[in-house]
Short mmCIF file of C-alpha atoms in Angstrom, two decimals:
data_model
loop_
_atom_site.label_atom_id
_atom_site.label_comp_id
_atom_site.label_asym_id
_atom_site.label_seq_id
_atom_site.Cartn_x
_atom_site.Cartn_y
_atom_site.Cartn_z
CA SER A 1 -18.10 -2.91 -1.18
CA ARG A 2 -16.20 -1.41 1.84
CA ALA A 3 -13.26 -3.71 1.64
CA GLY A 4 -12.95 -4.60 -2.61
CA GLY A 5 -10.17 -1.88 -2.58
CA THR A 6 -8.27 -3.42 -0.23
CA ARG A 7 -5.15 -6.49 -1.04
CA HIS A 8 -6.42 -8.98 2.15
CA HIS A 9 -9.75 -8.86 0.58
CA ARG A 10 -8.50 -9.50 -2.94
CA LEU A 11 -5.82 -12.11 -2.24
CA ALA A 12 -9.03 -13.55 -0.02
CA CYS A 13 -10.80 -13.87 -2.93
CA GLU A 14 -8.60 -15.72 -5.29
CA LEU A 15 -7.90 -18.35 -2.02
CA ILE A 16 -11.41 -18.84 -2.34
CA LYS A 17 -10.82 -20.11 -5.91
CA TYR A 18 -9.01 -22.94 -4.43
CA GLY A 19 -10.86 -24.34 -1.97
CA HIS A 20 -10.11 -22.32 1.12
CA GLN A 21 -12.49 -20.35 3.36
CA VAL A 22 -11.25 -17.16 4.68
CA CYS A 23 -12.33 -15.20 7.74
CA ILE A 24 -11.07 -11.59 8.02
CA ILE A 25 -10.63 -10.03 11.70
CA ALA A 26 -10.65 -5.85 10.91
CA SER A 27 -10.78 -3.59 13.45
CA ASN A 28 -14.00 -1.56 13.43
CA SER A 29 -12.62 2.19 12.87
CA ARG A 30 -10.92 2.87 9.78
CA TYR A 31 -7.66 5.33 9.56
CA MET A 32 -8.26 8.40 12.41
CA GLY A 33 -11.42 7.17 13.72
CA SER A 34 -12.83 8.67 9.94
CA GLU A 35 -15.18 6.12 9.74
CA ASP A 36 -16.84 3.26 12.19
CA LEU A 37 -17.88 0.14 11.00
CA LEU A 38 -20.12 -1.21 14.01
CA LYS A 39 -23.23 0.81 15.78
CA GLU A 40 -22.69 2.81 19.19
CA ASP A 41 -24.31 -0.26 20.80
CA GLU A 42 -21.86 -3.31 18.87
CA LYS A 43 -19.06 -4.70 20.42
CA ASN A 44 -18.10 -6.59 16.93
CA ARG A 45 -20.58 -8.01 14.12
CA PHE A 46 -19.81 -11.16 11.61
CA GLU A 47 -20.55 -9.69 8.13
CA LYS A 48 -20.20 -11.63 4.71
CA ILE A 49 -18.64 -10.00 1.60
CA ASP A 50 -17.71 -11.71 -1.85
CA GLU A 51 -17.78 -15.11 0.11
CA ILE A 52 -15.44 -13.62 2.72
CA GLN A 53 -16.08 -14.01 6.19
CA TYR A 54 -15.38 -10.62 8.04
CA LEU A 55 -15.46 -10.36 12.02
CA TRP A 56 -15.25 -6.01 13.00
CA ILE A 57 -13.63 -5.59 16.22
CA LYS A 58 -14.73 -2.78 18.83
CA THR A 59 -11.34 -0.80 19.49
CA PRO A 60 -10.81 2.49 21.01
CA ASP A 61 -11.17 5.48 18.42
CA TYR A 62 -8.39 7.80 18.39
CA THR A 63 -7.03 11.15 16.92
CA ASP A 64 -3.81 11.92 15.28
CA ASN A 65 -1.91 11.48 18.41
CA ALA A 66 0.74 8.60 19.56
CA PHE A 67 -1.18 7.53 23.13
CA GLY A 68 -4.42 7.17 21.19
CA ARG A 69 -3.04 5.43 18.09
CA PHE A 70 -1.07 3.09 20.99
CA ARG A 71 -4.04 2.57 22.98
CA ASN A 72 -6.29 1.55 19.68
CA ILE A 73 -3.73 -0.81 18.17
CA LEU A 74 -3.16 -2.72 21.66
CA SER A 75 -7.11 -3.07 22.00
CA PHE A 76 -6.60 -4.86 18.68
CA GLY A 77 -3.73 -7.17 19.00
CA LEU A 78 -4.80 -8.15 22.85
CA SER A 79 -8.54 -9.14 21.18
CA LEU A 80 -6.94 -11.55 19.12
CA LEU A 81 -6.51 -13.56 22.14
CA SER A 82 -10.09 -14.08 22.81
CA LEU A 83 -11.44 -15.01 19.67
CA HIS A 84 -12.12 -18.80 21.03
CA ARG A 85 -15.25 -16.64 22.77
CA TYR A 86 -16.78 -15.96 19.29
CA ASP A 87 -19.08 -19.27 18.10
CA LYS A 88 -19.12 -18.59 14.53
CA LEU A 89 -15.09 -18.99 14.39
CA LYS A 90 -14.09 -22.23 13.49
CA LYS A 91 -10.65 -23.59 14.66
CA PRO A 92 -8.36 -22.99 11.35
CA ASP A 93 -6.16 -24.46 9.74
CA MET A 94 -3.29 -21.23 9.97
CA VAL A 95 -3.48 -17.76 11.24
CA TYR A 96 -1.86 -14.80 8.81
CA ALA A 97 -1.35 -12.33 9.97
CA SER A 98 -0.25 -8.47 8.84
CA THR A 99 2.42 -5.90 9.61
CA PRO A 100 0.81 -2.42 10.21
CA HIS A 101 2.13 -2.57 13.61
CA LEU A 102 3.95 -5.46 15.55
CA PHE A 103 1.14 -5.95 18.47
CA THR A 104 -0.97 -8.16 15.76
CA PRO A 105 1.27 -10.32 14.70
CA PHE A 106 2.70 -10.88 18.49
CA PHE A 107 -0.76 -11.75 19.64
CA ALA A 108 -1.49 -14.15 16.25
CA ILE A 109 1.34 -15.69 17.25
CA ALA A 110 0.35 -16.58 20.73
CA GLN A 111 -2.99 -17.47 19.70
CA ALA A 112 -1.78 -19.75 16.90
CA ARG A 113 0.52 -21.76 19.62
CA ARG A 114 -2.58 -22.03 21.51
CA LEU A 115 -4.09 -23.39 18.86
CA ARG A 116 -1.49 -25.72 17.40
CA ILE A 117 -1.38 -24.52 14.29
CA PRO A 118 1.01 -22.37 11.57
CA SER A 119 1.05 -18.92 11.80
CA VAL A 120 2.10 -16.72 8.90
CA ILE A 121 2.99 -13.24 9.30
CA GLU A 122 3.23 -10.24 6.48
CA VAL A 123 5.58 -7.99 6.54
CA ARG A 124 4.17 -4.71 5.09
CA ASP A 125 7.18 -2.14 6.84
CA ILE A 126 10.15 -2.83 8.76
CA TRP A 127 9.53 -2.05 12.48
CA PRO A 128 10.47 -0.12 14.72
CA ASP A 129 13.24 1.36 11.51
CA SER A 130 10.38 2.82 9.91
CA LEU A 131 8.93 4.20 13.28
CA ILE A 132 12.41 5.90 13.67
CA GLU A 133 13.41 6.82 10.58
CA LEU A 134 9.71 8.70 9.86
CA GLY A 135 9.21 9.70 13.30
CA LYS A 136 11.96 10.55 14.09
CA ILE A 137 12.05 9.14 17.55
CA SER A 138 15.76 8.37 19.31
CA SER A 139 16.68 4.55 18.62
CA LEU A 140 17.18 4.32 22.69
CA HIS A 141 13.84 5.09 23.35
CA PRO A 142 12.14 2.21 25.40
CA VAL A 143 9.23 2.20 23.19
CA ILE A 144 11.84 1.56 20.40
CA LEU A 145 13.65 -1.08 22.32
CA MET A 146 10.24 -2.79 23.48
CA PHE A 147 9.04 -3.05 19.57
CA ARG A 148 12.89 -4.48 18.43
CA LEU A 149 12.11 -7.31 21.06
CA ILE A 150 9.05 -8.08 19.58
CA GLU A 151 10.14 -7.71 15.86
CA LYS A 152 12.79 -10.36 16.61
CA TYR A 153 10.31 -12.56 18.47
CA ILE A 154 7.82 -12.25 15.64
CA TYR A 155 10.52 -13.10 12.84
CA LYS A 156 11.73 -16.12 15.29
CA ASN A 157 8.12 -17.91 16.12
CA ALA A 158 6.48 -17.08 12.91
CA ASN A 159 6.47 -20.61 10.87
CA ALA A 160 6.63 -18.66 7.67
CA ILE A 161 6.86 -15.24 6.30
CA VAL A 162 5.79 -13.03 3.39
CA THR A 163 6.87 -8.99 2.99
CA LEU A 164 5.77 -6.82 0.42
CA LEU A 165 9.21 -5.37 0.63
CA PRO A 166 11.60 -7.16 -2.24
CA ALA A 167 15.08 -5.96 -0.49
CA SER A 168 13.74 -6.71 3.40
CA ILE A 169 14.02 -10.79 2.76
CA PRO A 170 18.17 -10.66 3.84
CA TYR A 171 17.74 -8.15 6.75
CA ILE A 172 14.42 -10.60 7.93
CA GLN A 173 16.63 -13.74 7.22
CA ARG A 174 19.03 -12.66 9.65
CA THR A 175 16.68 -13.39 12.61
CA SER A 176 14.16 -15.63 11.59
CA LYS A 177 16.83 -18.27 10.34
CA SER A 178 15.09 -21.74 8.94
CA SER A 179 11.18 -20.22 8.26
CA PRO A 180 10.28 -19.87 4.92
CA ILE A 181 10.05 -16.30 3.66
CA ILE A 182 8.63 -14.96 -0.15
CA CYS A 183 8.24 -11.84 -1.54
CA ILE A 184 4.86 -10.91 -2.34
CA PRO A 185 3.91 -7.36 -3.44
CA ASN A 186 1.21 -5.19 -3.02
CA GLY A 187 -1.16 -6.02 -6.52
CA ILE A 188 -4.39 -4.73 -8.91
CA SER A 189 -7.36 -6.59 -10.34
CA LEU A 190 -6.75 -5.81 -13.97
CA ASP A 191 -10.07 -7.92 -14.49
CA LEU A 192 -12.22 -4.85 -12.21
CA ILE A 193 -10.73 -2.16 -14.92
CA SER A 194 -12.40 -1.69 -18.59
CA PHE A 195 -10.28 -2.41 -21.18
CA ASN A 196 -10.93 1.39 -23.52
CA VAL A 197 -8.80 2.86 -19.75
CA HIS A 198 -6.00 1.68 -21.74
CA LYS A 199 -6.47 2.97 -24.98
CA SER A 200 -3.69 5.52 -25.35
CA GLU A 201 -4.43 9.12 -26.37
CA ILE A 202 -3.83 12.76 -26.41
CA ASN A 203 -6.60 13.94 -24.10
CA GLY A 204 -7.35 17.55 -25.57
CA SER A 205 -5.00 20.42 -26.81
CA LYS A 206 -2.84 20.45 -23.31
CA PHE A 207 -0.89 17.69 -22.66
CA THR A 208 -2.18 16.10 -18.96
CA PHE A 209 0.45 14.84 -15.95
CA MET A 210 -1.37 13.76 -12.99
CA TYR A 211 -0.62 12.55 -9.62
CA ALA A 212 -3.29 10.78 -7.75
CA GLY A 213 -2.84 10.35 -3.92
CA ALA A 214 -1.72 11.24 -0.56
CA HIS A 215 -0.70 15.11 0.21
CA GLY A 216 1.61 14.29 2.67
CA VAL A 217 5.02 15.49 3.66
CA ALA A 218 6.61 12.39 2.37
CA ASN A 219 5.13 12.55 -0.75
CA GLY A 220 7.54 15.65 -1.63
CA LEU A 221 4.86 17.40 -3.99
CA GLN A 222 6.62 20.69 -3.84
CA CYS A 223 8.63 19.31 -5.99
CA ILE A 224 6.40 19.23 -8.53
CA LEU A 225 5.02 22.74 -8.34
CA ASP A 226 9.15 23.86 -8.18
CA ALA A 227 9.83 21.64 -11.42
CA VAL A 228 6.29 23.19 -13.21
CA ALA A 229 7.78 27.02 -11.84
CA SER A 230 11.05 26.14 -13.74
CA LEU A 231 9.22 25.72 -17.27
CA ALA A 232 6.94 28.99 -16.81
CA GLY A 233 8.83 30.87 -19.41
CA LYS A 234 9.14 27.73 -22.16
CA ASN A 235 5.93 28.33 -23.91
CA LEU A 236 5.27 24.63 -23.30
CA ASN A 237 1.77 23.34 -23.84
CA PHE A 238 0.80 21.01 -20.98
CA GLN A 239 -1.05 20.83 -17.39
CA VAL A 240 -0.77 19.22 -13.85
CA ARG A 241 -3.95 17.44 -12.77
CA ILE A 242 -3.05 16.52 -8.29
CA ILE A 243 -5.78 14.66 -7.13
CA GLY A 244 -6.17 13.25 -3.94
CA GLN A 245 -6.35 15.16 -0.32
CA GLY A 246 -4.14 15.26 2.77
CA HIS A 247 -2.57 17.17 5.62
CA GLU A 248 -0.20 19.60 3.09
CA LYS A 249 -2.83 20.21 -0.05
CA GLU A 250 -3.68 23.89 1.29
CA ASN A 251 0.29 24.51 1.66
CA LEU A 252 0.74 23.44 -1.81
CA ILE A 253 -2.57 25.16 -2.96
CA ILE A 254 -1.04 28.08 -1.46
CA SER A 255 2.38 27.89 -2.93
CA ALA A 256 0.96 27.04 -6.32
CA LYS A 257 -0.72 30.69 -6.37
CA LYS A 258 2.52 32.33 -5.00
CA LEU A 259 4.42 30.25 -8.04
CA GLY A 260 1.57 32.15 -10.10
CA LEU A 261 0.95 28.26 -11.63
CA ASN A 262 -2.27 28.29 -13.89
CA ASN A 263 -1.75 25.23 -15.30
CA VAL A 264 -1.71 23.24 -12.33
CA ILE A 265 -4.75 21.83 -11.51
CA PHE A 266 -5.74 20.25 -7.97
CA GLU A 267 -8.80 18.61 -7.16
CA ASP A 268 -10.52 16.20 -4.90
CA PRO A 269 -10.40 12.49 -4.28
CA VAL A 270 -12.32 10.26 -6.63
CA PRO A 271 -14.19 7.23 -5.35
CA LYS A 272 -12.00 3.74 -5.97
CA ASN A 273 -14.50 2.46 -8.52
CA ARG A 274 -14.22 5.63 -10.57
CA ILE A 275 -10.48 6.50 -10.24
CA HIS A 276 -8.96 4.21 -13.02
CA GLU A 277 -12.09 6.26 -15.39
CA VAL A 278 -10.13 9.62 -14.22
CA MET A 279 -6.38 8.54 -14.81
CA ALA A 280 -7.23 7.60 -18.32
CA GLU A 281 -7.79 11.29 -18.47
CA ALA A 282 -4.28 11.12 -17.79
CA ASP A 283 -0.97 11.37 -20.88
CA ALA A 284 1.48 10.70 -18.32
CA PHE A 285 1.71 10.11 -14.70
CA ILE A 286 4.21 11.27 -11.95
CA PHE A 287 5.04 9.43 -8.95
CA ILE A 288 6.99 11.03 -6.03
CA LEU A 289 8.25 10.17 -2.70
CA LYS A 290 10.69 12.26 -0.40
CA LYS A 291 13.92 10.95 0.25
CA SER A 292 14.27 8.53 3.10
CA PRO A 293 16.12 5.68 4.56
CA VAL A 294 12.92 3.56 4.83
CA PHE A 295 12.62 2.95 1.45
CA ARG A 296 15.68 0.90 1.41
CA TRP A 297 13.83 -2.52 1.32
CA GLY A 298 12.22 -1.29 -1.39
CA ILE A 299 8.46 0.08 -2.72
CA SER A 300 4.93 -2.13 -3.16
CA PRO A 301 2.52 1.28 -3.41
CA ASN A 302 -0.63 0.78 -4.89
CA LYS A 303 -1.00 3.75 -6.82
CA LEU A 304 1.99 2.93 -8.88
CA PHE A 305 0.45 -0.33 -10.01
CA ASP A 306 -2.61 1.87 -11.11
CA TYR A 307 -0.49 4.31 -13.23
CA MET A 308 1.10 1.10 -14.98
CA ALA A 309 -2.45 -0.45 -15.03
CA VAL A 310 -3.80 2.29 -17.38
CA GLY A 311 -1.04 2.22 -19.66
CA ARG A 312 0.67 5.45 -19.73
CA PRO A 313 4.29 6.93 -19.58
CA ILE A 314 5.72 7.46 -15.48
CA LEU A 315 7.72 9.50 -14.13
CA PHE A 316 9.19 7.60 -11.09
CA GLY A 317 11.03 9.75 -8.48
CA VAL A 318 11.75 7.32 -5.93
CA GLU A 319 15.23 6.43 -4.01
CA THR A 320 15.02 2.93 -3.68
CA PRO A 321 16.74 -0.42 -5.03
CA TYR A 322 13.39 -1.14 -6.30
CA ASN A 323 12.45 0.43 -9.71
CA PRO A 324 9.42 -1.15 -11.70
CA ILE A 325 9.52 1.87 -14.02
CA ALA A 326 13.63 1.75 -15.19
CA GLU A 327 12.82 -2.93 -14.97
CA SER A 328 9.95 -2.11 -16.97
CA GLN A 329 10.97 0.77 -19.69
CA SER A 330 7.93 2.37 -19.44
CA GLY A 331 8.52 5.85 -18.42
CA LEU A 332 12.06 7.68 -16.51
CA THR A 333 13.48 8.19 -13.31
CA PHE A 334 14.07 11.30 -11.69
CA ASP A 335 15.33 12.99 -8.74
CA SER A 336 12.66 13.81 -6.24
CA ASP A 337 15.15 16.68 -4.31
CA SER A 338 15.76 18.05 -7.63
CA PRO A 339 12.84 20.23 -9.48
CA GLN A 340 15.16 20.56 -11.81
CA ASP A 341 15.58 17.20 -12.90
CA LEU A 342 11.83 16.74 -12.55
CA ALA A 343 11.46 19.71 -15.10
CA ASP A 344 13.95 17.81 -17.56
CA ALA A 345 12.04 14.58 -17.24
CA ILE A 346 8.85 16.67 -18.36
CA GLU A 347 10.63 17.69 -21.23
CA LYS A 348 11.88 14.84 -22.58
CA ILE A 349 8.49 13.40 -22.46
CA LEU A 350 6.79 15.99 -23.98
CA SER A 351 9.08 16.17 -26.78
CA SER A 352 8.93 12.42 -27.23
CA THR A 353 6.98 10.87 -30.14
CA LEU A 354 3.23 9.51 -29.27
CA LEU A 355 4.72 6.24 -30.83
CA ASP A 356 7.25 5.94 -27.83
CA ARG A 357 4.62 6.56 -25.20
CA GLU A 358 2.48 4.59 -26.24
CA LYS A 359 5.57 1.64 -25.95
CA MET A 360 6.34 3.03 -22.60
CA GLY A 361 2.53 2.64 -21.76
CA SER A 362 2.26 -1.18 -23.24
CA ASN A 363 5.31 -1.75 -21.07
CA ALA A 364 4.16 -0.91 -17.99
CA ARG A 365 0.43 -2.57 -18.62
CA GLU A 366 2.73 -5.91 -19.55
CA PHE A 367 4.65 -5.41 -16.20
CA VAL A 368 1.97 -5.39 -13.97
CA ASN A 369 0.23 -7.99 -15.79
CA LYS A 370 2.60 -10.56 -15.03
CA ASN A 371 4.05 -9.32 -11.55
CA HIS A 372 0.93 -7.16 -9.72
CA ASP A 373 -2.18 -9.05 -11.05
CA PHE A 374 -4.39 -10.28 -8.30
CA GLN A 375 -4.75 -13.56 -10.35
CA ASN A 376 -1.34 -14.48 -10.31
CA LEU A 377 -0.26 -12.99 -6.84
CA GLY A 378 -3.10 -15.35 -5.07
CA GLU A 379 -2.10 -18.20 -6.84
CA THR A 380 1.62 -17.91 -5.47
CA LEU A 381 0.04 -17.06 -2.15
CA ASN A 382 -1.99 -20.34 -2.28
CA SER A 383 1.14 -22.52 -3.38
CA PHE A 384 3.31 -21.03 -0.33
CA LEU A 385 0.61 -21.91 1.90
CA GLN A 386 0.28 -25.17 0.32
CA ASP A 387 3.61 -26.15 0.88
CA LEU A 388 3.55 -24.51 4.65
CA LYS A 389 0.47 -26.82 5.79
CA MET A 390 2.04 -30.06 3.89
CA ALA A 391 5.38 -29.27 6.12
CA LYS A 392 3.16 -29.30 9.05
#
């Protein structure tokens, strides 16, 4: 289904197993208007997917600009105040609102108060700090000051908080005070991955490193190209497959040609239902993000858990207090600002034994099964919500 790969859809599927009824309210417009889930004459639509009730709400289209984005998210937030118009929506026992931005939880708390039910806020990013650090906006900008007030209001007035970022709990607690808070990271549905994907093997004559994901400035993929270029004279029999798309892809392809990297292959994105099949063709993975203060709260990237689920060694290049690769001994850590450091890690993996690589892969899969399988995460969320319900 369209929603089958999302965090909230998978968590909802798990909550249904515990007897909950779940309705997910979402905007009709995917990122930057790439897909409209409503027809031109539709203002909203109810749809059932995997026993989950969806309500798609019409919001203004936008392109990659700040004003259009602001109008889009404000429109969706305001729409939460008028949910009583929909006859199909029964009064819920609680409201659960996520923070791709602050307007959704702000208005969700207002609606929960009107209905006299608890509100649970899910923190996916630390706003407005993320906006300051990634967008290079002054901390004294009026919009930032407004967001700072909204952030404090949300943390103070939510009845409970779920965060995806393990290191963010002390920061949130400084404002939320007595609200219960728990970390429930992103996850993966291991039951949807066929077993043969996890068989460790050498694929063909060339050892294959793989990156599958976004090609943006924040992903730092030039480091991979520079690392490979530095190994050109060493006669190492490996290739790097870079799969996906993004604003930097064309520049990266040009850079690879200038560097003469015949062993770097750029490929189109792969559909979600085939991604693990393609990932199984890798002998090792590279996960990289450029250094940024925003990662001080920790990270919870879906793609990393996909890598771990496939069961291969992972080269991990993120400066963050939460390093699942080091914790699980499932690969090597490198400095994402240092092509030489990545080149050294590539050489270490190439010189390792198949037995060692299989051990790293099995460690990765065991770790993700224990800490990031949606069945376990759903059980944790259910217990947290039940405790909140009993407390009220």
